[in-house]
Amino acid sequence: NVMGRIEVRTIPAGVQVLLDGVNIGSTKPGASEAGPSEVLAVENVRQGEHALVLRCQGYAETVKHPVVENQKTSKINVKMKRVFAPDIEIKTSSGVYRGVLISSSPDGVVVEVKMGINRTFLHSEIRELKHLQ
């Protein structure tokens, strides 16, 4: 049996990893929040080229093709690229806002209205809240 291993590290952590179409888990947070994740190690991977798909909400899907060699470790380090993919629409008296839902609390919701710009909408000002596909 000709086997090797793959080590995956991502920025940010919390990235879902699929190897040849099989979900092998998600990367866990590393030492610092902004830094790379802990290593997600995949043991006993057959020798040859593989398809590694990385997915994370708010980031572009990334595909890598690591080549695994016998008794060797293939290291994959990926910094995911942010995408702005609105998933919520909010109507207030001042207009309609589309963005990415960041968090929700009893007071209101925090929405990323532009890449890197968050805005808090209080429940009292929201007339309609719609989840987009």
Short mmCIF file of C-alpha atoms in Angstrom, two decimals:
data_model
loop_
_atom_site.label_atom_id
_atom_site.label_comp_id
_atom_site.label_asym_id
_atom_site.label_seq_id
_atom_site.Cartn_x
_atom_site.Cartn_y
_atom_site.Cartn_z
CA ASN A 1 0.00 0.00 0.00
CA VAL A 2 1.58 3.24 -1.16
CA MET A 3 0.44 5.97 1.20
CA GLY A 4 1.31 9.48 2.30
CA ARG A 5 -0.40 12.26 4.22
CA ILE A 6 -1.78 15.72 3.57
CA GLU A 7 -1.64 18.60 6.06
CA VAL A 8 -4.04 21.47 5.50
CA ARG A 9 -3.77 24.92 7.13
CA THR A 10 -6.16 27.75 6.31
CA ILE A 11 -6.70 31.43 6.97
CA PRO A 12 -9.29 31.80 8.38
CA ALA A 13 -10.06 28.71 10.45
CA GLY A 14 -13.46 27.02 10.11
CA VAL A 15 -12.93 26.01 6.50
CA GLN A 16 -14.70 22.83 5.37
CA VAL A 17 -12.25 20.51 3.59
CA LEU A 18 -13.24 17.89 1.02
CA LEU A 19 -10.73 15.37 -0.31
CA ASP A 20 -11.79 13.70 -3.55
CA GLY A 21 -15.41 14.63 -2.78
CA VAL A 22 -15.39 13.34 0.82
CA ASN A 23 -15.83 15.80 3.70
CA ILE A 24 -12.84 15.26 6.00
CA GLY A 25 -13.72 17.99 8.49
CA SER A 26 -13.09 21.66 9.15
CA THR A 27 -9.93 23.49 10.15
CA LYS A 28 -9.78 24.51 13.83
CA PRO A 29 -8.62 27.91 15.11
CA GLY A 30 -4.86 28.19 15.65
CA ALA A 31 -2.87 30.11 18.27
CA SER A 32 -3.97 33.56 17.10
CA GLU A 33 -7.40 34.41 15.74
CA ALA A 34 -6.07 36.19 12.64
CA GLY A 35 -3.33 33.64 11.98
CA PRO A 36 -3.45 30.25 10.31
CA SER A 37 -5.60 27.41 11.60
CA GLU A 38 -4.29 24.34 13.35
CA VAL A 39 -3.13 21.62 10.96
CA LEU A 40 -5.88 19.35 9.69
CA ALA A 41 -3.98 16.13 8.97
CA VAL A 42 -5.28 13.49 6.60
CA GLU A 43 -3.50 10.17 7.09
CA ASN A 44 -3.19 7.21 4.71
CA VAL A 45 -3.88 9.06 1.48
CA ARG A 46 -3.06 6.99 -1.58
CA GLN A 47 -0.15 8.12 -3.73
CA GLY A 48 -0.97 10.38 -6.68
CA GLU A 49 -2.89 13.55 -7.43
CA HIS A 50 -5.99 14.44 -5.42
CA ALA A 51 -8.72 17.07 -5.51
CA LEU A 52 -8.88 19.19 -2.36
CA VAL A 53 -11.88 21.55 -2.15
CA LEU A 54 -12.01 24.23 0.55
CA ARG A 55 -15.29 25.97 1.41
CA CYS A 56 -16.15 28.68 3.91
CA GLN A 57 -19.16 31.01 4.20
CA GLY A 58 -18.24 34.45 2.84
CA TYR A 59 -15.18 33.16 0.93
CA ALA A 60 -14.59 31.96 -2.61
CA GLU A 61 -14.35 28.17 -2.96
CA THR A 62 -10.73 27.13 -3.47
CA VAL A 63 -9.57 23.97 -5.25
CA LYS A 64 -6.06 22.52 -4.89
CA HIS A 65 -4.52 19.44 -6.50
CA PRO A 66 -1.88 18.10 -4.10
CA VAL A 67 0.31 15.25 -5.31
CA VAL A 68 0.92 12.73 -2.55
CA GLU A 69 4.14 10.73 -2.50
CA ASN A 70 4.82 7.51 -0.59
CA GLN A 71 5.73 8.10 3.09
CA LYS A 72 5.78 11.88 2.54
CA THR A 73 3.67 14.77 3.80
CA SER A 74 2.12 17.18 1.34
CA LYS A 75 1.54 20.57 3.02
CA ILE A 76 -1.29 22.80 1.79
CA ASN A 77 -1.54 26.37 3.11
CA VAL A 78 -4.49 28.39 1.84
CA LYS A 79 -5.50 31.97 2.52
CA MET A 80 -9.14 32.06 1.49
CA LYS A 81 -10.33 34.99 -0.63
CA ARG A 82 -13.22 37.01 0.78
CA VAL A 83 -16.27 37.39 -1.41
CA PHE A 84 -19.20 39.67 -0.83
CA ALA A 85 -22.24 37.48 -1.35
CA PRO A 86 -25.32 39.13 0.19
CA ASP A 87 -27.60 36.65 1.95
CA ILE A 88 -30.06 39.07 3.58
CA GLU A 89 -32.16 42.06 2.55
CA ILE A 90 -33.44 44.60 5.06
CA LYS A 91 -36.06 47.28 4.42
CA THR A 92 -36.10 50.31 6.70
CA SER A 93 -37.82 53.70 6.40
CA SER A 94 -34.59 55.05 4.89
CA GLY A 95 -34.13 52.38 2.20
CA VAL A 96 -33.36 48.80 1.27
CA TYR A 97 -30.03 47.24 2.27
CA ARG A 98 -28.52 44.00 1.05
CA GLY A 99 -25.63 42.38 2.79
CA VAL A 100 -24.16 39.44 4.64
CA LEU A 101 -25.71 38.61 8.02
CA ILE A 102 -22.94 38.74 10.63
CA SER A 103 -24.89 38.32 13.87
CA SER A 104 -28.29 38.68 15.43
CA SER A 105 -29.20 39.80 18.96
CA PRO A 106 -32.35 40.76 20.88
CA ASP A 107 -31.61 44.41 19.92
CA GLY A 108 -31.06 43.97 16.21
CA VAL A 109 -28.93 42.49 13.48
CA VAL A 110 -25.41 43.27 12.31
CA VAL A 111 -25.03 43.17 8.53
CA GLU A 112 -21.96 43.58 6.35
CA VAL A 113 -23.39 46.15 3.90
CA LYS A 114 -20.17 46.53 1.89
CA MET A 115 -17.00 44.42 1.96
CA GLY A 116 -15.51 45.05 5.42
CA ILE A 117 -18.21 47.53 6.50
CA ASN A 118 -20.71 46.37 9.12
CA ARG A 119 -23.89 48.19 10.07
CA THR A 120 -26.25 47.48 12.96
CA PHE A 121 -29.98 47.61 12.24
CA LEU A 122 -32.21 47.83 15.31
CA HIS A 123 -35.32 45.64 15.24
CA SER A 124 -37.39 48.81 15.78
CA GLU A 125 -36.19 50.26 12.43
CA ILE A 126 -36.52 47.06 10.38
CA ARG A 127 -39.75 46.95 8.37
CA GLU A 128 -38.96 43.75 6.50
CA LEU A 129 -36.15 41.18 6.66
CA LYS A 130 -35.73 38.73 3.82
CA HIS A 131 -33.23 35.86 3.49
CA LEU A 132 -31.81 35.59 -0.04
CA GLN A 133 -30.86 32.33 -1.77
#
